[in-house]
XYZ file of C-alpha atoms in Angstrom:
730
model
C 0.000 0.000 0.000
C 1.262 3.466 -0.850
C 1.308 6.167 1.806
C -1.182 8.179 -0.274
C -3.621 5.281 -0.199
C -3.033 4.868 3.524
C -4.059 8.472 4.185
C -7.133 8.028 1.997
C -8.149 4.877 3.851
C -7.683 6.547 7.233
C -9.710 9.559 6.109
C -12.542 7.321 4.923
C -12.498 5.392 8.197
C -12.774 8.537 10.280
C -15.627 9.854 8.111
C -17.865 6.798 8.500
C -21.229 7.305 10.160
C -23.051 4.833 12.399
C -25.274 2.318 10.645
C -28.787 2.855 11.944
C -30.470 -0.095 13.645
C -34.306 0.071 13.673
C -35.768 0.489 17.137
C -37.675 -2.462 18.539
C -41.299 -1.702 19.342
C -41.499 -4.610 21.787
C -39.541 -5.560 24.873
C -36.605 -7.982 24.461
C -38.507 -10.583 26.464
C -41.123 -10.653 23.692
C -38.694 -11.625 20.908
C -36.209 -13.617 23.004
C -35.559 -17.049 21.400
C -37.729 -16.177 18.399
C -35.529 -18.383 16.203
C -35.016 -21.205 18.740
C -36.962 -24.457 18.839
C -37.174 -24.425 22.622
C -39.655 -26.151 24.908
C -42.310 -23.582 24.207
C -42.057 -24.260 20.453
C -41.890 -28.011 21.056
C -45.097 -27.851 23.075
C -46.724 -25.925 20.253
C -45.511 -27.978 17.263
C -45.211 -31.524 18.660
C -47.913 -34.017 19.659
C -48.337 -34.223 23.429
C -46.785 -37.699 23.770
C -43.831 -36.716 21.575
C -43.296 -33.581 23.660
C -43.324 -35.635 26.882
C -40.843 -38.074 25.378
C -38.511 -35.222 24.384
C -38.667 -33.748 27.897
C -37.617 -37.165 29.218
C -34.745 -37.253 26.713
C -33.548 -33.744 27.608
C -33.981 -33.933 31.373
C -33.252 -37.562 32.159
C -31.018 -38.702 29.305
C -33.563 -41.177 27.907
C -32.756 -42.787 24.557
C -34.314 -41.091 21.529
C -36.070 -43.679 19.355
C -36.555 -43.320 15.584
C -40.346 -42.923 15.777
C -40.000 -40.002 18.179
C -37.213 -38.524 16.047
C -39.426 -38.617 12.937
C -42.231 -36.861 14.768
C -39.855 -34.226 16.159
C -38.342 -33.662 12.703
C -41.798 -33.146 11.203
C -42.776 -30.506 13.738
C -39.345 -28.909 13.587
C -39.512 -28.627 9.773
C -42.960 -27.008 9.940
C -41.711 -24.425 12.453
C -38.502 -23.719 10.534
C -40.244 -23.356 7.154
C -42.648 -20.831 8.671
C -39.517 -18.782 9.453
C -38.284 -19.090 5.848
C -35.855 -21.991 6.293
C -35.120 -24.039 3.174
C -32.043 -25.950 4.382
C -30.775 -27.758 7.444
C -27.282 -28.407 8.754
C -25.543 -30.199 11.581
C -23.649 -27.468 13.431
C -20.609 -28.875 15.226
C -17.338 -27.846 16.851
C -14.331 -29.581 15.271
C -10.856 -29.225 16.749
C -10.311 -25.863 15.079
C -11.055 -22.358 16.336
C -14.582 -22.289 14.979
C -17.668 -24.263 14.024
C -18.536 -26.280 10.934
C -21.679 -26.874 8.909
C -22.820 -28.611 5.703
C -26.196 -27.429 4.374
C -28.778 -29.789 2.861
C -32.039 -28.604 1.274
C -35.453 -29.805 2.483
C -36.103 -31.437 -0.898
C -36.519 -34.908 -2.377
C -38.035 -36.178 -5.632
C -41.788 -36.681 -5.439
C -41.714 -39.487 -8.035
C -43.757 -37.429 -10.467
C -41.068 -35.205 -11.908
C -41.273 -32.635 -9.135
C -39.834 -31.970 -5.674
C -41.321 -31.941 -2.185
C -40.002 -30.601 1.097
C -38.971 -33.380 3.445
C -36.986 -33.652 6.663
C -36.805 -36.989 8.480
C -35.721 -38.159 11.886
C -32.688 -39.790 10.300
C -31.565 -36.431 8.886
C -32.186 -34.799 12.261
C -30.212 -37.355 14.219
C -27.224 -38.029 11.981
C -25.061 -36.633 9.169
C -21.776 -37.828 7.705
C -19.124 -35.074 7.355
C -15.707 -35.991 5.964
C -13.730 -36.783 9.112
C -10.355 -36.820 7.364
C -10.717 -33.167 6.336
C -10.822 -31.932 9.933
C -7.994 -32.126 12.484
C -7.922 -35.668 13.856
C -4.373 -36.146 15.111
C -4.000 -39.261 13.010
C -7.259 -40.934 14.082
C -8.602 -40.473 10.533
C -6.583 -40.590 7.292
C -7.528 -39.448 3.784
C -8.467 -43.027 2.889
C -10.464 -43.297 6.166
C -12.828 -40.401 5.695
C -16.001 -41.494 7.424
C -17.180 -39.603 10.508
C -20.557 -38.848 12.039
C -22.288 -35.846 13.525
C -25.111 -36.700 15.926
C -27.809 -34.397 17.332
C -27.440 -33.142 20.897
C -31.053 -32.778 22.149
C -29.782 -30.888 25.220
C -28.910 -27.912 23.017
C -31.938 -26.549 21.134
C -31.882 -26.178 17.358
C -32.215 -22.700 15.878
C -32.723 -20.937 12.556
C -30.141 -18.580 11.054
C -31.070 -17.016 7.739
C -32.597 -19.788 5.622
C -31.003 -22.673 7.541
C -32.144 -24.875 10.404
C -29.035 -25.278 12.603
C -28.809 -28.506 14.617
C -26.131 -28.599 17.377
C -24.310 -31.926 17.223
C -21.350 -33.914 18.462
C -18.766 -35.090 15.920
C -17.141 -38.506 16.229
C -15.027 -40.763 14.057
C -16.186 -43.964 12.385
C -14.369 -45.850 15.135
C -16.026 -43.855 17.916
C -13.336 -41.364 19.017
C -14.412 -37.782 19.674
C -13.283 -35.345 16.963
C -14.838 -32.271 18.535
C -15.186 -30.318 21.778
C -18.865 -30.983 22.530
C -18.744 -34.776 22.976
C -16.014 -34.757 25.661
C -17.541 -31.663 27.291
C -20.830 -33.512 27.749
C -18.936 -36.469 29.205
C -17.049 -34.175 31.597
C -20.305 -32.503 32.675
C -21.762 -35.932 33.381
C -18.655 -36.958 35.361
C -18.780 -33.967 37.688
C -22.564 -34.357 38.016
C -22.216 -37.900 39.331
C -19.271 -37.154 41.625
C -20.709 -33.896 43.001
C -24.161 -35.399 43.532
C -22.663 -38.187 45.613
C -20.861 -35.675 47.858
C -23.804 -33.241 47.992
C -25.948 -36.055 49.434
C -23.820 -35.866 52.594
C -25.516 -32.532 53.247
C -28.785 -32.703 51.256
C -30.084 -36.273 50.764
C -32.768 -35.123 48.284
C -30.202 -33.915 45.705
C -30.370 -36.021 42.534
C -28.406 -33.896 40.064
C -25.646 -31.274 40.001
C -25.360 -28.872 37.090
C -22.152 -27.245 35.861
C -22.715 -23.579 35.099
C -20.678 -21.296 32.889
C -20.738 -17.549 32.549
C -18.311 -16.356 29.876
C -17.161 -12.767 29.496
C -16.247 -12.233 25.843
C -13.680 -9.501 25.201
C -13.009 -8.309 21.658
C -11.583 -5.479 19.583
C -13.254 -3.582 16.755
C -11.241 -1.962 13.980
C -12.495 -0.138 10.922
C -12.795 -2.553 8.012
C -10.855 -0.379 5.583
C -7.931 -0.055 8.005
C -8.071 -3.801 8.628
C -7.848 -4.479 4.881
C -4.766 -2.257 4.686
C -2.917 -4.402 7.239
C -1.863 -7.756 5.680
C -0.733 -8.981 9.108
C -4.197 -8.463 10.604
C -5.866 -10.134 7.636
C -3.561 -13.173 7.642
C -2.786 -13.700 11.347
C -5.386 -11.787 13.361
C -2.785 -9.553 15.027
C -0.452 -6.717 14.130
C 3.033 -8.161 13.750
C 4.500 -4.653 13.744
C 3.450 -1.240 14.932
C 4.852 1.289 17.374
C 2.884 2.318 20.450
C 0.523 5.220 20.010
C 1.563 8.228 22.096
C -1.790 7.821 23.822
C -3.275 4.387 24.322
C -4.735 3.206 27.647
C -2.446 5.009 30.088
C -5.119 7.588 31.000
C -7.591 4.842 31.996
C -10.290 6.797 30.207
C -11.662 4.107 27.906
C -12.656 1.547 30.546
C -16.403 1.854 31.256
C -16.377 5.105 29.254
C -19.132 6.314 26.965
C -19.563 3.817 24.122
C -18.777 5.382 20.705
C -21.927 5.834 18.616
C -20.797 3.537 15.792
C -19.977 0.841 18.326
C -23.260 1.341 20.178
C -25.177 0.688 16.958
C -23.140 -2.462 16.378
C -23.776 -3.634 19.940
C -27.508 -3.021 19.598
C -27.677 -4.976 16.352
C -25.603 -7.789 17.875
C -27.752 -8.016 20.991
C -31.007 -8.147 19.019
C -29.687 -10.999 16.894
C -28.302 -12.788 19.951
C -31.517 -12.451 21.943
C -33.537 -13.775 19.003
C -31.273 -16.834 19.079
C -31.822 -17.332 22.803
C -28.463 -15.963 23.988
C -29.244 -14.046 27.217
C -27.013 -10.990 26.704
C -26.755 -9.020 29.919
C -23.709 -6.722 30.025
C -21.848 -4.570 27.502
C -19.130 -2.005 28.111
C -15.857 -0.475 26.974
C -12.862 -2.512 28.082
C -9.482 -1.138 29.168
C -7.704 -0.867 25.811
C -8.875 1.563 23.121
C -11.283 -0.136 20.677
C -11.725 -3.017 23.135
C -15.156 -4.037 24.390
C -16.901 -6.797 26.314
C -20.161 -8.715 26.141
C -21.352 -11.026 28.902
C -24.559 -13.070 29.241
C -26.518 -14.427 32.175
C -24.974 -17.678 33.441
C -26.301 -20.850 31.807
C -25.881 -24.614 31.965
C -22.383 -25.259 30.636
C -23.145 -27.209 27.467
C -25.658 -24.605 26.297
C -23.455 -21.707 27.437
C -20.548 -23.013 25.393
C -22.739 -23.406 22.299
C -23.946 -19.851 22.790
C -20.397 -18.547 23.057
C -19.378 -20.223 19.813
C -22.473 -18.749 18.183
C -21.884 -15.239 19.563
C -18.341 -15.163 18.161
C -19.743 -15.987 14.723
C -22.441 -13.325 15.088
C -19.856 -10.740 16.138
C -17.817 -11.270 12.998
C -20.816 -11.144 10.660
C -22.588 -8.183 12.240
C -19.361 -6.180 12.594
C -18.995 -6.174 8.802
C -22.504 -4.729 8.411
C -21.294 -1.766 10.458
C -17.999 -1.295 8.619
C -15.930 -3.009 11.327
C -13.856 -6.135 11.650
C -14.160 -7.950 14.972
C -10.782 -9.100 16.282
C -10.890 -12.080 18.625
C -7.122 -12.623 18.709
C -5.840 -12.535 22.287
C -3.280 -9.804 21.504
C -4.037 -7.932 18.268
C -2.116 -4.833 19.417
C 1.134 -4.776 21.385
C 1.449 -2.532 24.424
C -2.236 -2.536 25.405
C -4.533 -5.038 27.073
C -5.189 -8.289 25.295
C -8.552 -10.034 25.174
C -9.564 -12.927 27.371
C -12.726 -14.902 27.878
C -13.110 -15.197 31.624
C -14.908 -18.452 32.449
C -17.027 -18.119 35.583
C -17.630 -21.669 36.797
C -19.967 -22.946 39.488
C -22.011 -25.978 40.516
C -25.700 -25.977 41.486
C -27.983 -28.762 42.654
C -31.410 -29.566 41.256
C -32.776 -28.344 44.605
C -31.404 -24.856 44.017
C -28.283 -24.913 46.206
C -25.257 -23.084 44.818
C -22.484 -25.322 46.073
C -19.787 -22.639 46.004
C -21.779 -20.093 48.033
C -21.624 -19.772 51.848
C -24.707 -20.880 53.766
C -26.513 -19.735 56.898
C -25.769 -22.717 59.142
C -22.562 -24.535 60.128
C -23.655 -27.561 58.045
C -24.244 -25.333 54.999
C -20.833 -23.795 55.511
C -19.201 -27.196 55.879
C -20.694 -28.047 52.484
C -19.383 -24.758 51.104
C -15.877 -25.347 52.466
C -15.901 -28.933 51.178
C -16.648 -27.960 47.592
C -14.252 -25.012 47.629
C -11.390 -27.105 49.008
C -12.000 -30.030 46.659
C -12.088 -27.636 43.702
C -8.768 -26.225 44.861
C -7.417 -29.739 45.188
C -8.446 -30.466 41.601
C -6.726 -27.328 40.347
C -3.618 -27.971 42.443
C -3.284 -31.581 41.330
C -3.693 -30.662 37.643
C -2.421 -27.070 37.543
C -0.079 -27.852 34.657
C -2.850 -29.510 32.657
C -5.197 -26.573 33.221
C -2.487 -24.302 31.860
C -2.047 -26.567 28.848
C -5.809 -26.397 28.217
C -5.746 -22.633 27.661
C -2.359 -22.120 26.031
C -2.025 -21.418 22.311
C 0.258 -19.608 19.915
C -1.952 -16.533 20.275
C -2.781 -16.615 24.008
C 0.922 -16.700 24.957
C 1.188 -13.086 23.773
C -1.543 -11.998 26.209
C -0.707 -13.893 29.384
C 1.510 -12.300 31.989
C 0.871 -8.596 31.496
C -1.680 -5.788 31.135
C -4.046 -7.385 33.697
C -3.910 -10.845 32.074
C -2.985 -13.624 34.503
C 0.501 -15.160 34.372
C 1.337 -18.620 33.035
C 1.369 -20.060 36.547
C -1.932 -21.415 37.817
C -2.658 -20.219 41.343
C -5.834 -19.320 43.208
C -6.847 -16.113 44.953
C -9.393 -16.641 47.741
C -9.519 -13.299 49.480
C -8.612 -12.482 53.068
C -11.688 -13.877 54.797
C -11.828 -17.262 53.093
C -8.055 -17.718 53.303
C -8.257 -16.976 57.016
C -11.115 -19.448 57.515
C -9.228 -22.246 55.767
C -6.094 -21.501 57.732
C -7.916 -21.588 61.085
C -9.911 -24.670 60.157
C -6.671 -26.462 59.328
C -5.266 -25.729 62.768
C -8.323 -25.923 65.075
C -11.163 -28.278 66.036
C -13.524 -25.386 66.753
C -16.695 -25.968 64.736
C -17.667 -22.310 65.200
C -15.093 -21.526 62.544
C -17.677 -22.761 60.053
C -19.891 -19.742 60.736
C -18.736 -17.916 57.648
C -20.416 -14.647 56.896
C -21.793 -13.924 53.483
C -22.010 -10.360 52.282
C -21.389 -7.593 54.789
C -22.911 -4.141 54.705
C -20.737 -1.049 54.598
C -22.076 2.446 55.175
C -20.469 4.900 52.758
C -21.825 7.947 54.659
C -22.768 9.510 51.326
C -26.228 11.186 51.243
C -28.865 9.354 49.179
C -26.580 6.333 48.588
C -27.740 3.089 50.274
C -25.456 0.730 52.136
C -23.457 -1.546 49.808
C -23.238 -5.271 50.350
C -19.599 -6.321 50.196
C -18.682 -9.744 48.850
C -16.585 -11.827 51.216
C -13.624 -11.561 48.843
C -11.789 -8.740 47.130
C -10.534 -9.309 43.562
C -7.051 -9.997 42.203
C -6.707 -9.236 38.509
C -3.467 -11.224 38.244
C -4.941 -14.469 39.616
C -5.697 -17.114 36.972
C -8.242 -18.944 39.140
C -9.922 -16.621 41.612
C -12.786 -17.226 44.001
C -15.234 -14.365 43.519
C -17.915 -14.800 46.163
C -20.018 -17.704 44.840
C -18.014 -19.070 41.927
C -14.513 -19.474 40.569
C -13.349 -17.274 37.720
C -10.850 -18.920 35.358
C -9.323 -15.791 33.830
C -6.644 -17.396 31.665
C -8.924 -18.615 28.850
C -8.206 -16.806 25.574
C -10.791 -14.706 23.763
C -11.075 -16.831 20.628
C -10.690 -20.194 22.345
C -13.422 -22.761 22.631
C -14.139 -22.664 26.371
C -14.836 -26.388 26.304
C -11.100 -27.161 26.235
C -10.629 -25.614 29.677
C -13.999 -26.713 31.075
C -13.376 -30.367 30.120
C -10.187 -30.366 32.200
C -11.702 -28.438 35.113
C -14.827 -30.584 35.359
C -12.871 -33.842 35.124
C -10.324 -32.680 37.691
C -13.087 -31.669 40.121
C -14.926 -34.952 39.497
C -11.754 -36.889 40.305
C -11.143 -34.877 43.493
C -14.733 -35.414 44.664
C -14.556 -39.152 43.942
C -11.394 -39.410 46.030
C -12.986 -37.290 48.771
C -16.030 -39.538 48.998
C -13.940 -42.716 49.093
C -11.885 -41.360 52.014
C -14.916 -40.115 53.957
C -16.803 -43.371 53.448
C -13.757 -45.310 54.630
C -13.681 -43.301 57.891
C -17.432 -43.695 58.402
C -17.089 -47.449 57.849
C -14.552 -47.457 60.685
C -17.131 -45.852 63.013
C -16.309 -42.138 62.593
C -19.192 -39.639 62.739
C -19.994 -38.487 59.189
C -19.511 -34.758 59.775
C -16.314 -35.313 61.733
C -15.051 -37.542 58.936
C -15.794 -34.807 56.403
C -13.969 -32.206 58.486
C -10.990 -34.530 58.954
C -10.626 -35.118 55.209
C -11.160 -31.429 54.432
C -8.363 -30.517 56.863
C -6.018 -32.961 55.152
C -6.818 -31.432 51.783
C -6.390 -27.854 53.024
C -2.834 -28.765 53.957
C -2.269 -30.298 50.521
C -3.583 -27.355 48.473
C -1.835 -24.558 50.390
C 0.866 -24.153 47.682
C -1.864 -23.199 45.197
C -3.253 -20.330 47.277
C -1.609 -17.018 46.466
C -3.067 -13.563 47.087
C -0.141 -11.436 45.898
C 1.202 -10.018 42.644
C 1.255 -12.775 40.050
C 3.494 -10.736 37.740
C 6.506 -10.566 40.039
C 9.666 -12.560 39.425
C 9.635 -13.404 43.129
C 6.326 -15.238 42.628
C 7.746 -17.295 39.752
C 10.605 -18.429 41.969
C 8.259 -19.053 44.892
C 5.796 -20.981 42.675
C 8.612 -23.212 41.484
C 9.614 -23.841 45.092
C 5.993 -24.755 45.887
C 5.965 -27.334 43.118
C 3.624 -25.498 40.746
C 4.148 -25.791 37.006
C 6.223 -22.812 35.785
C 6.927 -23.980 32.222
C 6.519 -21.066 29.773
C 7.004 -22.884 26.456
C 3.678 -23.749 24.833
C 4.942 -26.942 23.145
C 6.301 -28.190 26.474
C 3.022 -27.351 28.221
C 1.211 -29.715 25.858
C 3.192 -32.594 27.397
C 0.749 -32.382 30.309
C -1.928 -34.047 28.179
C 0.117 -37.252 28.093
C 1.256 -37.247 31.723
C 0.360 -40.427 33.597
C -1.931 -38.655 36.086
C -3.751 -36.940 33.205
C -4.351 -40.229 31.387
C -5.598 -41.802 34.618
C -7.939 -38.883 35.395
C -9.587 -39.017 31.971
C -9.834 -42.809 32.206
C -11.579 -42.638 35.594
C -14.034 -40.022 34.347
C -14.593 -41.877 31.054
C -13.918 -38.767 28.954
C -10.799 -39.529 26.869
C -8.884 -42.654 25.964
C -5.121 -42.515 25.714
C -5.431 -42.630 21.907
C -7.725 -39.578 21.951
C -5.297 -37.687 24.195
C -2.394 -38.508 21.888
C -4.410 -37.290 18.911
C -5.407 -34.020 20.579
C -1.849 -33.362 21.678
C -0.692 -33.892 18.102
C -3.306 -31.394 16.895
C -2.243 -28.803 19.466
C 1.387 -29.126 18.402
C 0.530 -28.918 14.688
C -1.691 -25.888 15.252
C 1.010 -24.098 17.224
C 3.614 -24.762 14.533
C 1.367 -23.644 11.682
C 0.390 -20.408 13.397
C 3.982 -19.378 14.094
C 4.937 -20.498 10.578
C 2.248 -18.295 9.010
C 3.240 -15.330 11.184
C 6.897 -15.725 10.187
C 6.053 -15.861 6.488
C 3.740 -12.842 6.644
C 6.217 -10.910 8.764
C 9.123 -11.634 6.424
C 7.054 -10.531 3.425
C 6.054 -7.266 5.108
C 9.642 -6.530 6.092
C 11.148 -7.202 2.661
C 8.372 -5.861 0.432
C 6.916 -3.005 2.470
C 9.175 -1.745 5.246
C 12.708 -2.019 3.803
C 11.798 -0.432 0.409
C 10.063 2.499 2.109
C 12.920 2.986 4.571
C 15.434 2.838 1.709
C 13.440 5.406 -0.259
C 13.367 7.770 2.708
C 17.079 7.214 3.255
C 17.759 8.130 -0.393
C 15.781 11.340 0.051
C 17.862 12.225 3.090
C 21.104 11.456 1.235
C 19.937 13.649 -1.646
C 19.244 16.457 0.827
C 22.740 16.120 2.357
C 24.386 16.225 -1.082
C 22.411 19.304 -2.087
C 23.362 21.086 1.118
C 27.021 20.303 0.443
C 26.685 21.728 -3.075
C 25.302 25.025 -1.754
C 27.122 25.693 1.520
C 30.778 25.562 2.561
C 31.669 22.067 3.738
C 31.814 22.927 7.481
C 28.463 24.666 7.400
C 26.957 21.929 5.218
C 28.114 19.278 7.677
C 26.592 21.203 10.554
C 23.296 21.638 8.718
C 23.274 17.973 7.672
C 24.060 16.549 11.094
C 20.468 15.541 11.928
C 19.889 13.935 8.553
C 23.215 12.122 8.733
C 22.180 10.639 12.081
C 18.873 9.519 10.588
C 20.671 7.993 7.597
C 22.947 6.007 9.910
C 20.010 4.904 12.057
C 17.979 3.781 9.041
C 21.011 1.923 7.665
C 21.489 0.091 10.945
C 17.844 -0.927 11.162
C 17.706 -2.038 7.515
C 20.857 -4.105 7.915
C 19.545 -5.782 11.067
C 16.162 -6.516 9.477
C 17.660 -7.970 6.296
C 20.168 -10.175 8.115
C 17.669 -11.492 10.645
C 14.824 -12.069 8.216
C 17.257 -14.332 6.384
C 18.084 -16.039 9.683
C 14.372 -16.475 10.355
C 13.808 -18.034 6.929
C 16.703 -20.420 7.513
C 15.391 -21.336 10.970
C 11.995 -22.030 9.461
C 13.507 -24.284 6.797
C 15.418 -26.240 9.402
C 12.297 -26.641 11.543
C 10.195 -27.741 8.565
C 12.505 -30.675 7.960
C 11.808 -32.079 11.438
C 9.348 -34.968 11.269
C 8.390 -35.252 14.936
C 5.588 -32.732 15.635
C 6.721 -32.033 19.188
C 10.313 -31.345 18.162
C 9.127 -29.206 15.250
C 6.911 -27.103 17.535
C 9.806 -26.675 19.976
C 12.041 -25.524 17.106
C 9.481 -22.953 16.051
C 9.079 -21.771 19.642
C 12.804 -21.567 20.380
C 14.254 -20.447 17.037
C 11.573 -18.770 14.917
C 9.142 -16.952 17.214
C 11.885 -15.039 19.116
C 13.263 -13.659 15.829
C 9.878 -12.169 14.948
C 9.841 -10.203 18.202
C 13.508 -9.248 17.853
C 13.130 -7.935 14.290
C 9.878 -6.216 15.177
C 11.655 -3.839 17.540
C 13.733 -2.511 14.657
C 10.695 -2.185 12.393
C 8.847 -0.261 15.106
C 11.854 2.018 15.574
C 11.875 2.684 11.828
C 8.227 3.728 12.048
C 9.322 6.644 14.264
C 12.161 7.637 11.917
C 10.749 7.212 8.427
C 8.732 10.084 6.991
C 5.073 9.648 7.942
C 4.042 10.443 4.362
C 5.939 7.373 3.161
C 4.938 4.809 5.815
C 2.748 2.226 4.048
C 0.738 0.658 6.903
C -1.973 2.243 9.073
C -0.445 3.082 12.436
C -1.709 2.290 15.916
C -2.792 5.884 16.457
C -5.000 5.559 13.373
C -6.453 2.127 14.130
C -7.049 2.308 17.881
C -9.474 5.191 18.125
C -12.949 4.842 16.613
C -14.525 8.140 15.671
């Protein structure tokens, strides 16, 4: 791109007006789930017996028979066609960063030379995507292409545009999971069974425990024309070069600030579409970095919540383009400012309405609360390295460890009160210690302002796994990740901890110990075990890294080495006990993670090298030639001493540009050579390590010189939109 075109693009971006979104004449509650075949629609479109059978399937896990499936498909087709649907698709979550779909029309031959609309139970229940064309880690080969997608009745179907979308799992011909949904459902079931068994110690009428998820989706918006003028953004999702803007987030004026009008119109359009699809959008606001925003829904059952998050990310991208934006979900699209996470708020609730991670009003309630908190901590402590591996990626590594993102060491912040309770409970037999207060009132002594109810914890923005009053917030999940990856590990780890807890308590009771005393005894043992995980200080400090290593926490910072956790013996055993993954599935997923990491760094290196050699160096050379020409002209006009004095500044710039160009050229060549060497490595783990150790560092090293050139080279020549032009929406 020429500098002239850059200025034109920037001018056009700043001149854009908000796209008007028609006002709704009804309340959101009146059009919520308009395009979702939920229970209300089922009751309306299905025969009574079919509806009852479907409720049994959804609530109790009953088997769906073909006769019921045919009846459901008939009613579903009628509803969808009334909304203009002409096609259907199985919507699934392969081991990529998105979703997949193959559309089939509602048509078959009528036998008389015409067509009729038809949709059967078989089409509803099952499709056959090409399993070899999705990441499989070697489970499927090109000559072994068969795979199946199967309907998940727990997640309601919906209509988008002219297509009936059917949420499904995706498995191989030989039965291995090739997606995120199938193992997530297994993990949810595992923690349900384990948590229900423990909850019965306190509430015998509990028959089910639900996993809940509340995601907070952070994202950036950038003008579409500026996005198109940045090949690095287009190809990799982040800016591989770009000097800090003089003003970015240092004034703290963007966070919770007034939402720009263009963005507000986008948000309104997004929320209407999301609400129509049954996504319960609740919160929207400016985030810390310029052009960064957040959307958060009401908490939902985990399987549905995860589907909704995958859907909202797709909606964001599509609706952003209607408003002249591109939505950036990369964890670190701009250096020097906050990156984007997807905080996963996780909790457990019983079918009787008890929130297991919330304090109660009686000592027994509080013993239950302490039990589930401590066993969750034990799960995280035992598998802290695996939890880190579940959220790490080639993109999330750029975000973690700075600008309010948690570090790559998994620890847990509990707050002063809860930490104090656990400490005293560990050391004392006093049952009164279980009288934990909930929220406490504080009088602000400000006229007209009521007393505030303080949570029993503060907050620590550097803690990866923080207790926040009635739930745990896993803050390390990346913004464009599928949350299922982290939630599978967390649920399985908690299920394992609760299974072990119950076995130990039952063993003590069998020996004659009082049940409550047995629970307290085991809890005390586990408090001692998990103490290394609890950390309320600054997670960014070097002192904490050294202390964490001393405590035995995982401090590995290399993404390829983190993936080793998936094949650790205790990981394999945990997934075997919870019946979520076989060893073969874990090996396949590890292979996919390594391949994905390598390919992402490889693409970034290729794009970066191209930008350096074909955009930055030519422009810097041209500016250098102009400066040399100026020096020569000064020497032709003025006496040599005076000319040298007048040329001093330009001579310094010429030397600086020469130094940067030389460094860039030499090290781009080194980077290309390092890439070639890495590409010849056959073992995926060793190849990923080579890219991490030898290629990725060169990108960051060369970038510094490119960013320095941006400050030296004439602004009228610089070919790429700068941070100051991209980060502030007018």
